[in-house]
Amino acid sequence: MGFIKAPATKEMLFEAVRDRLGPEALELVERAYKISDDAHQGQFRLSGEPYVVHPLQVGYILYELGLDEKVISAGLLHDVIEDTVYSRSDMVRDFGTEITQLVEGVTKISEIKSQSRETEAAENIRKIIIATIQDIRVILIKLADKTHNMRTLSFQPPEKQRRIANETLSLYAPIAGRLGIYKVKSELEDLAFQVIYPEEYQDIKKRINVKKSEREEYIDKLQLILKQRLAEININAQVEGRAKHFFSIYRKMKTKEKTFDEIFDLRAIRIITDEIKDCYGVLGIVHTLWTPVPGRFKDYIATPKTNMYQSLHTTVIGPDGKPLEVQIRTTEMNAIAEFGIAAHWVYKEGKAHANERHLTVKWLEVLQSWQDSALDPKEFLEELKYDLHEDEVFVFTPKGEIIQLPKGATVLDFAFRIHTDVGLHCKGAKINSRMIPLRTELRSGDQVEVVVDKRSKPSPIWLRIVRTTSARQKLRAYFRKLREETRKDLEQGAESAAELTLNADVLEELKRKPSHDKSQKQGQAVQGRVLVAGLRDIPVRLSGCCSPLPGDQIIGFVTRGRGVSVHKKNCSVAMKQREEEQLRMISVDWDYGQTEPVPVRVEVKARDRQGIYLEMVKSISGTQTNILEAGASTVQKDTLMARFMIEVEHLDQLKEILGNLKRIPDVVFAHRVK
């Protein structure tokens, strides 16, 4: 089933519903249309059409996705509560709570008027995601709404067109992809592509049209060859050309730096069979007829994607000596590939069958990971976009279980995917029986074993290592709990020693008192990275004498006119200063989870040889550390001294950097310069 792009009429919708869903379903849909038409009377779209045209098209798209009369009716009604006098109670009376809740889930947050469009967009999407967790049909209605709005985007002012198209390309199209609804994803991408890159769109469209007849002739030839061979082994299969949508061609040209003529999957076929066993039979025939291209076979039947997509993918050298992409799948797999979750979500008396519920578990897990209310809008959108745009890798546990993760995920992401406790107490890991760093990115086919030690605890730099939203959330939750426990201990008088007490008047004075002492230049002023008596926003200075880093054990002193001075616990200068100035000690602790870096100077001595300095730079950069300053000089014959100023967020990060530098051949020592 394909989408019609021309506007549907109400008669088309009614006839389609009656034919597929029956007279009772038709009665509900007709009622929903009439209410929507009446409620929107006098309202018009920018195109000049009556407003009801929009909900009608949304309803028809939902019909094309294979959804039932309740979802179609909710699509017809999705704007009436927000935009008309027709109320929620009216809808409950006329259509019941189920349809009303679907409509409410889709309703835009019109009352949120933020200073930032980014904040407003994030809150809209966050609400949709939360509503979708309660009922996954909500996102299907929203995608149908977005699809018709994109089809009519040309009536908006140019600036608004570009903003909406960018939002669609970065968020809504990928959401459709993650839910497996590639029909919607492809259309949204092409509609957005046409607005954002109009010249490139027209160029690709023209090039495709020029070669259309040549491609069709080629596909016809392949169909004859394949049908004849498949008939010989009694496999019933449909062979068709696979249309490549415009944006996917453009994206491949950009990411792989290829010209239009080098994109060989413009010539692609899809073979659709009745049964799974026939898919592998067809694969054998294809590989017998034409030579397979090494490394281009993927079995998504044995290992389905997270969105339940299943298919065999292979690339062969076709009869004309050029690469040819082939997809092989069953009829059911093809429906899932085009309509994703909509192909499964068949409601009976308001409830899904057990197998449909099972099939949605992975999607709901993804949605759950997107609703962390602790994230600010910018973080939320960044993490959502990362999850949406990444491809997947398939790795194995030692027992052979397949684990799916986004491309770019690290060993630490794998540990958290296995279990939260495995992640929190991860000490190390092996890939294919070889010990590797926790930041190592996974590749499909890796066998991963996590080394767990109950005494091991997370480091704040792990927040930079993990790539998945779920792992990052689990780490944030751990550090939030750690802060709360510290605060609770302080409130319960855990710092009972007299020298650790500080009355509320002193704390208030520290909060508001500006610092004028010139000696402050001897340390680094920080705020929000260190908790003072469990409180943030107290003026704090990291002392220059010992330069403590997050991860060091620390002590704090209330100084005269320069806030709280923070030292390493074993700092001899601090003890001397305390006695001389009779300073009062106060409880301090790192505010883990805060990621403001500290400048640290590192010195490396090595035997001078060609390329060793670049190896040092690469070693530091490999830990995702920012280098502020770098330099090197030859101090004696064959001896090189290199100096780096780097930004470090935690003691563990510095240990990793120094450890990596020491492992470089010909390095004599690497240490921190205070």
C-alpha positions as semicolon CSV with decimal commas, in nm:
position;residue;x (nm);y (nm);z (nm)
1;M;0,000;0,000;0,000
2;G;0,138;0,341;-0,090
3;F;0,044;0,693;0,015
4;I;-0,163;0,909;-0,217
5;K;-0,017;1,259;-0,236
6;A;-0,327;1,426;-0,384
7;P;-0,578;1,545;-0,117
8;A;-0,832;1,280;-0,022
9;T;-1,204;1,363;-0,019
10;K;-1,440;1,267;0,262
11;E;-1,610;1,026;0,020
12;M;-1,275;0,851;-0,043
13;L;-1,220;0,814;0,332
14;F;-1,573;0,687;0,402
15;E;-1,563;0,432;0,120
16;A;-1,219;0,308;0,226
17;V;-1,325;0,270;0,591
18;R;-1,647;0,087;0,496
19;D;-1,463;-0,157;0,268
20;R;-1,188;-0,245;0,517
21;L;-1,340;-0,190;0,861
22;G;-1,715;-0,232;0,810
23;P;-2,037;-0,030;0,865
24;E;-1,999;0,021;1,244
25;A;-1,652;0,168;1,195
26;L;-1,787;0,390;0,918
27;E;-2,058;0,527;1,149
28;L;-1,795;0,637;1,405
29;V;-1,569;0,796;1,142
30;E;-1,861;0,981;0,979
31;R;-1,964;1,118;1,320
32;A;-1,608;1,232;1,395
33;Y;-1,584;1,405;1,058
34;K;-1,917;1,587;1,109
35;I;-1,817;1,713;1,456
36;S;-1,478;1,828;1,320
37;D;-1,641;2,000;1,019
38;D;-1,897;2,179;1,241
39;A;-1,643;2,281;1,505
40;H;-1,399;2,425;1,249
41;Q;-1,665;2,620;1,055
42;G;-1,534;2,967;0,962
43;Q;-1,169;2,861;1,007
44;F;-0,936;2,854;0,707
45;R;-0,580;2,741;0,637
46;L;-0,317;2,968;0,482
47;S;-0,393;2,798;0,150
48;G;-0,746;2,941;0,169
49;E;-0,903;2,597;0,210
50;P;-1,154;2,526;0,489
51;Y;-0,963;2,410;0,797
52;V;-1,140;2,073;0,804
53;V;-0,934;1,971;0,500
54;H;-0,634;1,924;0,734
55;P;-0,791;1,680;0,985
56;L;-0,951;1,496;0,691
57;Q;-0,606;1,436;0,535
58;V;-0,465;1,331;0,873
59;G;-0,748;1,079;0,908
60;Y;-0,682;0,942;0,560
61;I;-0,306;0,904;0,623
62;L;-0,391;0,705;0,938
63;Y;-0,620;0,486;0,728
64;E;-0,332;0,431;0,481
65;L;-0,112;0,326;0,774
66;G;-0,363;0,049;0,844
67;L;-0,500;0,189;1,170
68;D;-0,852;0,135;1,305
69;E;-1,158;0,359;1,325
70;K;-1,075;0,491;1,673
71;V;-0,734;0,621;1,567
72;I;-0,877;0,759;1,241
73;S;-1,152;0,937;1,438
74;A;-0,894;1,081;1,681
75;G;-0,704;1,210;1,376
76;L;-1,019;1,380;1,247
77;L;-1,073;1,540;1,587
78;H;-0,712;1,614;1,686
79;D;-0,743;1,997;1,671
80;V;-1,101;2,058;1,793
81;I;-1,035;2,082;2,169
82;E;-0,746;2,324;2,123
83;D;-0,881;2,540;1,840
84;T;-1,261;2,544;1,879
85;V;-1,535;2,585;2,141
86;Y;-1,590;2,208;2,141
87;S;-1,468;2,100;2,487
88;R;-1,311;1,795;2,642
89;S;-1,634;1,709;2,820
90;D;-1,817;1,732;2,486
91;M;-1,572;1,484;2,336
92;V;-1,598;1,242;2,630
93;R;-1,977;1,257;2,595
94;D;-1,975;1,200;2,219
95;F;-1,677;0,964;2,173
96;G;-1,572;0,826;2,513
97;T;-1,248;0,854;2,709
98;E;-1,025;0,647;2,481
99;I;-1,054;0,873;2,176
100;T;-1,046;1,183;2,401
101;Q;-0,717;1,072;2,558
102;L;-0,566;1,012;2,216
103;V;-0,664;1,365;2,109
104;E;-0,526;1,516;2,431
105;G;-0,198;1,329;2,381
106;V;-0,150;1,490;2,040
107;T;-0,260;1,840;2,138
108;K;0,019;2,096;2,108
109;I;0,138;2,289;2,414
110;S;0,003;2,622;2,296
111;E;0,030;2,777;2,641
112;I;0,410;2,736;2,649
113;K;0,557;3,055;2,512
114;S;0,927;3,039;2,578
115;Q;1,197;3,292;2,499
116;S;1,364;3,016;2,303
117;R;1,207;2,827;2,013
118;E;1,438;2,540;2,106
119;T;1,285;2,523;2,455
120;E;0,934;2,535;2,313
121;A;1,008;2,260;2,060
122;A;1,172;2,044;2,328
123;E;0,875;2,075;2,563
124;N;0,632;1,990;2,282
125;I;0,825;1,678;2,193
126;R;0,871;1,583;2,558
127;K;0,494;1,598;2,610
128;I;0,431;1,389;2,299
129;I;0,680;1,127;2,421
130;I;0,522;1,108;2,767
131;A;0,176;1,075;2,610
132;T;0,311;0,810;2,372
133;I;0,441;0,600;2,661
134;Q;0,083;0,588;2,789
135;D;-0,055;0,504;2,443
136;I;0,179;0,450;2,150
137;R;-0,093;0,541;1,899
138;V;-0,040;0,907;1,995
139;I;0,288;0,928;1,801
140;L;0,123;0,777;1,494
141;I;-0,142;1,052;1,491
142;K;0,126;1,317;1,546
143;L;0,332;1,184;1,254
144;A;0,025;1,186;1,028
145;D;-0,040;1,548;1,138
146;K;0,322;1,643;1,063
147;T;0,310;1,468;0,724
148;H;0,014;1,670;0,599
149;N;0,156;1,995;0,739
150;M;0,479;1,927;0,549
151;R;0,284;1,857;0,228
152;T;0,133;2,206;0,254
153;L;0,440;2,387;0,389
154;S;0,473;2,608;0,081
155;F;0,193;2,835;0,210
156;Q;0,406;2,938;0,512
157;P;0,654;3,232;0,504
158;P;1,003;3,122;0,383
159;E;1,172;3,160;0,723
160;K;0,906;2,949;0,894
161;Q;0,928;2,691;0,614
162;R;1,299;2,642;0,683
163;R;1,254;2,624;1,060
164;I;0,976;2,364;1,037
165;A;1,163;2,166;0,770
166;N;1,480;2,154;0,985
167;E;1,283;2,037;1,288
168;T;1,116;1,770;1,075
169;L;1,445;1,648;0,930
170;S;1,626;1,635;1,264
171;L;1,345;1,501;1,485
172;Y;1,018;1,383;1,333
173;A;1,157;1,190;1,035
174;P;1,408;1,004;1,258
175;I;1,131;0,928;1,512
176;A;0,932;0,770;1,228
177;G;1,245;0,573;1,138
178;R;1,298;0,448;1,494
179;L;0,936;0,331;1,496
180;G;0,998;0,154;1,165
181;I;0,750;0,365;0,968
182;Y;0,976;0,416;0,666
183;K;0,691;0,526;0,440
184;V;0,642;0,830;0,662
185;K;1,016;0,877;0,727
186;S;1,099;0,884;0,355
187;E;0,823;1,130;0,269
188;L;0,908;1,365;0,557
189;E;1,276;1,362;0,460
190;D;1,207;1,442;0,095
191;L;0,958;1,718;0,182
192;A;1,209;1,877;0,421
193;F;1,496;1,828;0,174
194;Q;1,300;2,017;-0,091
195;V;1,275;2,322;0,140
196;I;1,621;2,320;0,299
197;Y;1,826;2,236;-0,013
198;P;1,601;2,330;-0,307
199;E;1,878;2,336;-0,571
200;E;2,020;1,999;-0,470
201;Y;1,669;1,851;-0,458
202;Q;1,586;1,966;-0,809
203;D;1,923;1,847;-0,942
204;I;1,878;1,493;-0,804
205;K;1,516;1,482;-0,919
206;K;1,620;1,579;-1,271
207;R;1,903;1,323;-1,280
208;I;1,674;1,043;-1,161
209;N;1,411;1,126;-1,422
210;V;1,672;1,127;-1,701
211;K;1,774;0,767;-1,623
212;K;1,426;0,643;-1,532
213;S;1,358;0,450;-1,854
214;E;1,707;0,296;-1,848
215;R;1,657;0,175;-1,491
216;E;1,308;0,038;-1,561
217;E;1,442;-0,160;-1,859
218;Y;1,723;-0,299;-1,642
219;I;1,481;-0,402;-1,362
220;D;1,250;-0,573;-1,615
221;K;1,546;-0,780;-1,736
222;L;1,634;-0,882;-1,380
223;Q;1,273;-0,976;-1,305
224;L;1,263;-1,217;-1,600
225;I;1,589;-1,384;-1,496
226;L;1,489;-1,420;-1,130
227;K;1,131;-1,535;-1,186
228;Q;1,249;-1,809;-1,420
229;R;1,510;-1,940;-1,173
230;L;1,276;-1,916;-0,872
231;A;1,003;-2,105;-1,058
232;E;1,251;-2,389;-1,115
233;I;1,278;-2,443;-0,736
234;N;0,907;-2,373;-0,667
235;I;0,951;-2,047;-0,477
236;N;0,670;-1,798;-0,521
237;A;0,816;-1,447;-0,506
238;Q;0,743;-1,094;-0,620
239;V;1,034;-0,902;-0,774
240;E;1,017;-0,524;-0,791
241;G;1,244;-0,226;-0,838
242;R;1,318;-0,038;-0,517
243;A;1,272;0,337;-0,540
244;K;1,542;0,533;-0,358
245;H;1,406;0,855;-0,214
246;F;1,585;1,177;-0,294
247;F;1,720;1,269;0,048
248;S;1,881;0,929;0,103
249;I;2,071;0,974;-0,227
250;Y;2,185;1,323;-0,121
251;R;2,290;1,200;0,224
252;K;2,491;0,913;0,077
253;M;2,662;1,148;-0,170
254;K;2,765;1,374;0,120
255;T;2,866;1,116;0,381
256;K;3,053;0,890;0,138
257;E;3,182;1,175;-0,082
258;K;3,047;1,015;-0,398
259;T;2,906;1,162;-0,716
260;F;2,551;1,086;-0,829
261;D;2,679;0,831;-1,083
262;E;2,873;0,646;-0,809
263;I;2,563;0,580;-0,596
264;F;2,506;0,224;-0,711
265;D;2,198;0,150;-0,499
266;L;1,993;0,366;-0,734
267;R;1,976;0,030;-0,907
268;A;1,816;-0,189;-0,645
269;I;1,555;-0,464;-0,631
270;R;1,337;-0,608;-0,360
271;I;1,224;-0,972;-0,362
272;I;0,918;-1,054;-0,149
273;T;0,844;-1,416;-0,055
274;D;0,572;-1,602;0,135
275;E;0,786;-1,768;0,406
276;I;1,112;-1,707;0,592
277;K;1,275;-2,024;0,458
278;D;1,212;-1,897;0,106
279;C;1,413;-1,581;0,183
280;Y;1,728;-1,787;0,227
281;G;1,643;-1,995;-0,082
282;V;1,617;-1,673;-0,285
283;L;1,948;-1,552;-0,139
284;G;2,116;-1,870;-0,264
285;I;1,977;-1,816;-0,615
286;V;2,088;-1,449;-0,619
287;H;2,441;-1,544;-0,509
288;T;2,449;-1,821;-0,771
289;L;2,345;-1,588;-1,051
290;W;2,573;-1,297;-0,960
291;T;2,894;-1,259;-0,760
292;P;2,836;-1,119;-0,408
293;V;3,037;-0,815;-0,298
294;P;3,243;-0,905;0,015
295;G;3,130;-0,738;0,338
296;R;2,796;-0,623;0,193
297;F;2,569;-0,897;0,334
298;K;2,349;-0,826;0,638
299;D;2,101;-1,066;0,797
300;Y;1,837;-0,855;0,971
301;I;1,606;-1,160;0,984
302;A;1,825;-1,342;1,236
303;T;1,906;-1,012;1,414
304;P;1,616;-0,766;1,368
305;K;1,676;-0,396;1,419
306;T;1,542;-0,231;1,735
307;N;1,234;-0,118;1,541
308;M;1,168;-0,484;1,444
309;Y;1,280;-0,432;1,083
310;Q;1,367;-0,766;0,922
311;S;1,520;-0,831;0,580
312;L;1,821;-0,985;0,408
313;H;2,048;-0,728;0,243
314;T;2,314;-0,819;-0,011
315;T;2,507;-0,645;-0,287
316;V;2,611;-0,836;-0,598
317;I;2,780;-0,756;-0,927
318;G;2,484;-0,749;-1,166
319;P;2,465;-0,877;-1,526
320;D;2,608;-0,549;-1,659
321;G;2,913;-0,567;-1,431
322;K;2,791;-0,295;-1,193
323;P;2,690;-0,330;-0,825
324;L;2,325;-0,413;-0,756
325;E;2,157;-0,394;-0,413
326;V;1,909;-0,670;-0,328
327;Q;1,665;-0,687;-0,035
328;I;1,484;-1,013;0,041
329;R;1,194;-1,037;0,287
330;T;0,850;-1,190;0,347
331;T;0,521;-1,011;0,281
332;E;0,477;-0,955;0,656
333;M;0,830;-0,821;0,691
334;N;0,765;-0,585;0,402
335;A;0,455;-0,445;0,575
336;I;0,657;-0,395;0,895
337;A;0,941;-0,233;0,696
338;E;0,703;0,025;0,550
339;F;0,457;0,080;0,834
340;G;0,659;-0,028;1,138
341;I;0,473;-0,030;1,465
342;A;0,149;0,060;1,285
343;A;0,161;-0,283;1,119
344;H;0,152;-0,448;1,463
345;W;-0,075;-0,221;1,662
346;V;-0,408;-0,393;1,600
347;Y;-0,657;-0,306;1,874
348;K;-0,938;-0,537;1,978
349;E;-1,183;-0,389;2,228
350;G;-0,924;-0,130;2,326
351;K;-0,650;-0,383;2,403
352;A;-0,365;-0,518;2,194
353;H;-0,302;-0,888;2,156
354;A;-0,016;-1,029;2,366
355;N;0,219;-1,057;2,068
356;E;0,156;-0,692;1,972
357;R;0,234;-0,587;2,331
358;H;0,556;-0,789;2,316
359;L;0,661;-0,628;1,989
360;T;0,625;-0,276;2,135
361;V;0,853;-0,338;2,434
362;K;1,169;-0,221;2,256
363;W;1,000;0,093;2,125
364;L;0,867;0,177;2,470
365;E;1,214;0,129;2,619
366;V;1,347;0,385;2,370
367;L;1,065;0,627;2,452
368;Q;1,120;0,583;2,828
369;S;1,485;0,683;2,787
370;W;1,379;1,013;2,625
371;Q;1,171;1,150;2,914
372;D;1,434;1,244;3,174
373;S;1,284;1,558;3,328
374;A;1,619;1,653;3,484
375;L;1,760;1,746;3,142
376;D;1,735;2,104;3,024
377;P;1,580;2,151;2,676
378;K;1,917;2,178;2,499
379;E;2,047;1,855;2,659
380;F;1,716;1,683;2,591
381;L;1,721;1,769;2,220
382;E;2,090;1,677;2,182
383;E;2,040;1,335;2,341
384;L;1,720;1,273;2,148
385;K;1,890;1,358;1,818
386;Y;2,186;1,133;1,902
387;D;1,958;0,837;1,975
388;L;1,754;0,901;1,662
389;H;2,032;0,945;1,411
390;E;2,268;0,667;1,503
391;D;2,280;0,335;1,318
392;E;2,308;0,016;1,519
393;V;2,581;-0,230;1,605
394;F;2,522;-0,590;1,711
395;V;2,756;-0,735;1,973
396;F;2,757;-1,058;2,173
397;T;2,774;-1,148;2,541
398;P;3,007;-1,436;2,643
399;K;2,699;-1,664;2,634
400;G;2,619;-1,564;2,276
401;E;2,324;-1,332;2,347
402;I;2,292;-1,052;2,091
403;I;2,289;-0,695;2,227
404;Q;2,191;-0,402;2,004
405;L;2,341;-0,058;2,064
406;P;2,367;0,263;1,861
407;K;2,675;0,302;1,645
408;G;2,944;0,479;1,848
409;A;2,837;0,314;2,176
410;T;3,121;0,219;2,408
411;V;3,201;-0,080;2,627
412;L;3,060;0,118;2,919
413;D;2,726;0,156;2,735
414;F;2,727;-0,222;2,692
415;A;2,782;-0,271;3,067
416;F;2,485;-0,048;3,155
417;R;2,268;-0,221;2,893
418;I;2,335;-0,557;3,064
419;H;2,227;-0,421;3,405
420;T;2,256;-0,097;3,602
421;D;2,469;-0,262;3,872
422;V;2,703;-0,411;3,610
423;G;2,756;-0,059;3,474
424;L;2,801;0,107;3,813
425;H;3,058;-0,151;3,927
426;C;3,235;-0,198;3,594
427;K;3,610;-0,223;3,651
428;G;3,719;-0,318;3,301
429;A;3,618;-0,513;2,994
430;K;3,741;-0,752;2,728
431;I;3,659;-0,749;2,359
432;N;3,727;-1,082;2,191
433;S;3,920;-1,191;2,505
434;R;4,151;-0,886;2,499
435;M;4,145;-0,622;2,775
436;I;4,048;-0,280;2,640
437;P;3,969;0,071;2,780
438;L;3,609;0,142;2,881
439;R;3,583;0,420;2,621
440;T;3,647;0,175;2,334
441;E;3,376;0,196;2,067
442;L;3,201;-0,129;1,979
443;R;3,188;-0,284;1,633
444;S;2,933;-0,534;1,506
445;G;3,044;-0,890;1,578
446;D;3,247;-0,804;1,892
447;Q;3,214;-1,042;2,184
448;V;3,218;-0,832;2,501
449;E;3,284;-0,943;2,858
450;V;3,252;-0,697;3,148
451;V;3,480;-0,726;3,451
452;V;3,279;-0,636;3,763
453;D;3,415;-0,540;4,105
454;K;3,166;-0,441;4,377
455;R;3,428;-0,206;4,522
456;S;3,453;-0,009;4,196
457;K;3,250;0,310;4,171
458;P;3,163;0,535;3,876
459;S;3,380;0,831;3,791
460;P;3,223;1,156;3,667
461;I;3,431;1,128;3,348
462;W;3,211;0,830;3,258
463;L;2,948;1,087;3,159
464;R;3,181;1,175;2,869
465;I;3,249;0,812;2,780
466;V;2,893;0,681;2,748
467;R;2,696;0,754;2,432
468;T;2,350;0,613;2,507
469;T;2,084;0,816;2,683
470;S;1,992;0,531;2,917
471;A;2,350;0,487;3,043
472;R;2,388;0,862;3,093
473;Q;2,062;0,877;3,288
474;K;2,170;0,593;3,516
475;L;2,497;0,774;3,589
476;R;2,320;1,105;3,655
477;A;2,081;0,926;3,891
478;Y;2,380;0,777;4,076
479;F;2,549;1,116;4,120
480;R;2,219;1,281;4,223
481;K;2,174;1,013;4,490
482;L;2,534;1,064;4,603
483;R;2,474;1,438;4,645
484;E;2,151;1,377;4,836
485;E;2,322;1,132;5,071
486;T;2,602;1,384;5,137
487;R;2,349;1,655;5,209
488;K;2,146;1,424;5,435
489;D;2,457;1,324;5,630
490;L;2,536;1,688;5,690
491;E;2,180;1,767;5,800
492;Q;2,186;1,473;6,043
493;G;2,502;1,604;6,207
494;A;2,751;1,358;6,062
495;E;3,015;1,635;6,097
496;S;2,982;1,636;6,473
497;A;3,337;1,750;6,546
498;A;3,338;2,110;6,665
499;E;3,584;2,226;6,401
500;L;3,350;2,108;6,122
501;T;3,050;2,309;6,239
502;L;2,958;2,638;6,083
503;N;2,653;2,839;6,185
504;A;2,394;2,958;5,936
505;D;2,496;3,324;5,976
506;V;2,845;3,246;5,848
507;L;2,708;3,054;5,550
508;E;2,477;3,341;5,458
509;E;2,767;3,584;5,485
510;L;2,981;3,365;5,259
511;K;2,704;3,358;4,999
512;R;2,676;3,734;4,968
513;K;3,022;3,858;5,061
514;P;3,239;3,964;4,762
515;S;3,604;3,877;4,772
516;H;3,865;4,155;4,762
517;D;4,175;3,972;4,884
518;K;4,456;3,995;4,625
519;S;4,596;3,661;4,742
520;Q;4,308;3,490;4,560
521;K;4,514;3,489;4,241
522;Q;4,713;3,206;4,399
523;G;4,424;2,965;4,340
524;Q;4,139;2,909;4,098
525;A;3,792;3,048;4,175
526;V;3,514;2,794;4,112
527;Q;3,146;2,794;4,191
528;G;2,900;2,508;4,170
529;R;3,166;2,236;4,146
530;V;3,226;2,205;4,521
531;L;2,958;2,158;4,787
532;V;3,019;2,357;5,108
533;A;2,837;2,204;5,406
534;G;2,611;2,041;5,144
535;L;2,530;2,375;4,977
536;R;2,609;2,511;4,632
537;D;2,672;2,875;4,538
538;I;2,925;2,935;4,817
539;P;3,239;3,119;4,690
540;V;3,513;2,856;4,666
541;R;3,879;2,866;4,562
542;L;4,087;2,564;4,465
543;S;4,423;2,637;4,629
544;G;4,726;2,673;4,404
545;C;4,960;2,509;4,657
546;C;4,820;2,158;4,596
547;S;4,576;2,219;4,306
548;P;4,310;1,960;4,400
549;L;4,118;1,784;4,125
550;P;3,773;1,625;4,142
551;G;3,844;1,280;4,279
552;D;4,102;1,400;4,535
553;Q;4,005;1,386;4,902
554;I;3,963;1,750;5,008
555;I;3,929;1,976;5,312
556;G;3,799;2,333;5,333
557;F;3,877;2,641;5,544
558;V;3,672;2,957;5,589
559;T;3,920;3,231;5,501
560;R;3,907;3,602;5,574
561;G;3,759;3,782;5,276
562;R;3,809;3,512;5,014
563;G;3,539;3,253;5,077
564;V;3,624;2,888;5,131
565;S;3,974;2,768;5,047
566;V;3,985;2,405;4,925
567;H;4,298;2,189;4,961
568;K;4,393;1,825;4,925
569;K;4,339;1,645;5,256
570;N;4,711;1,579;5,305
571;C;4,828;1,931;5,205
572;S;5,102;2,045;5,446
573;V;5,061;2,409;5,341
574;A;4,694;2,396;5,440
575;M;4,772;2,264;5,788
576;K;5,033;2,534;5,843
577;Q;4,799;2,806;5,715
578;R;4,521;2,684;5,943
579;E;4,741;2,710;6,252
580;E;4,889;3,049;6,161
581;E;4,560;3,215;6,069
582;Q;4,338;3,013;6,307
583;L;4,105;2,921;6,022
584;R;3,782;2,733;6,081
585;M;3,742;2,403;5,897
586;I;3,422;2,335;5,705
587;S;3,290;2,026;5,532
588;V;3,347;2,029;5,155
589;D;3,289;1,769;4,885
590;W;3,301;1,753;4,507
591;D;2,968;1,807;4,338
592;Y;2,998;1,500;4,115
593;G;2,803;1,525;3,794
594;Q;2,921;1,883;3,739
595;T;3,161;1,871;3,445
596;E;3,347;2,205;3,452
597;P;3,710;2,122;3,364
598;V;4,021;2,233;3,556
599;P;4,340;2,344;3,372
600;V;4,626;2,105;3,452
601;R;4,987;2,122;3,338
602;V;5,154;1,796;3,233
603;E;5,522;1,734;3,155
604;V;5,657;1,440;2,954
605;K;6,022;1,337;2,914
606;A;6,112;1,103;2,628
607;R;6,391;0,986;2,402
608;D;6,372;1,211;2,099
609;R;6,275;1,028;1,782
610;Q;6,067;1,102;1,474
611;G;5,692;1,115;1,541
612;I;5,701;1,078;1,919
613;Y;5,556;1,425;1,987
614;L;5,260;1,357;1,758
615;E;5,206;1,025;1,938
616;M;5,179;1,218;2,266
617;V;4,924;1,460;2,123
618;K;4,722;1,174;1,976
619;S;4,734;0,986;2,307
620;I;4,591;1,284;2,498
621;S;4,327;1,360;2,234
622;G;4,223;0,995;2,236
623;T;4,083;1,045;2,587
624;Q;3,858;1,326;2,455
625;T;4,064;1,581;2,648
626;N;4,097;1,940;2,533
627;I;4,458;2,061;2,493
628;L;4,485;2,433;2,578
629;E;4,862;2,472;2,520
630;A;5,131;2,243;2,385
631;G;5,501;2,268;2,322
632;A;5,825;2,068;2,314
633;S;6,199;2,128;2,315
634;T;6,519;1,926;2,304
635;V;6,695;1,974;2,639
636;Q;6,999;1,754;2,578
637;K;7,115;1,519;2,309
638;D;6,833;1,279;2,211
639;T;6,608;1,398;2,498
640;L;6,271;1,568;2,440
641;M;6,069;1,756;2,704
642;A;5,705;1,810;2,610
643;R;5,464;2,029;2,806
644;F;5,087;2,037;2,779
645;M;4,815;2,246;2,946
646;I;4,503;2,030;2,940
647;E;4,147;2,053;3,073
648;V;4,073;1,776;3,324
649;E;3,738;1,701;3,484
650;H;3,843;1,432;3,730
651;L;4,147;1,267;3,884
652;D;4,061;0,944;3,699
653;Q;4,088;1,130;3,368
654;L;4,436;1,258;3,459
655;K;4,544;0,907;3,564
656;E;4,424;0,769;3,230
657;I;4,611;1,040;3,037
658;L;4,936;0,989;3,228
659;G;4,904;0,610;3,202
660;N;4,858;0,629;2,825
661;L;5,156;0,863;2,788
662;K;5,380;0,631;2,992
663;R;5,290;0,340;2,763
664;I;5,428;0,521;2,456
665;P;5,761;0,360;2,358
666;D;6,063;0,575;2,459
667;V;5,871;0,786;2,715
668;V;6,081;0,812;3,033
669;F;5,822;0,976;3,260
670;A;5,494;1,168;3,248
671;H;5,369;1,364;3,547
672;R;5,160;1,657;3,658
673;V;5,337;1,988;3,720
674;K;5,189;2,178;4,016
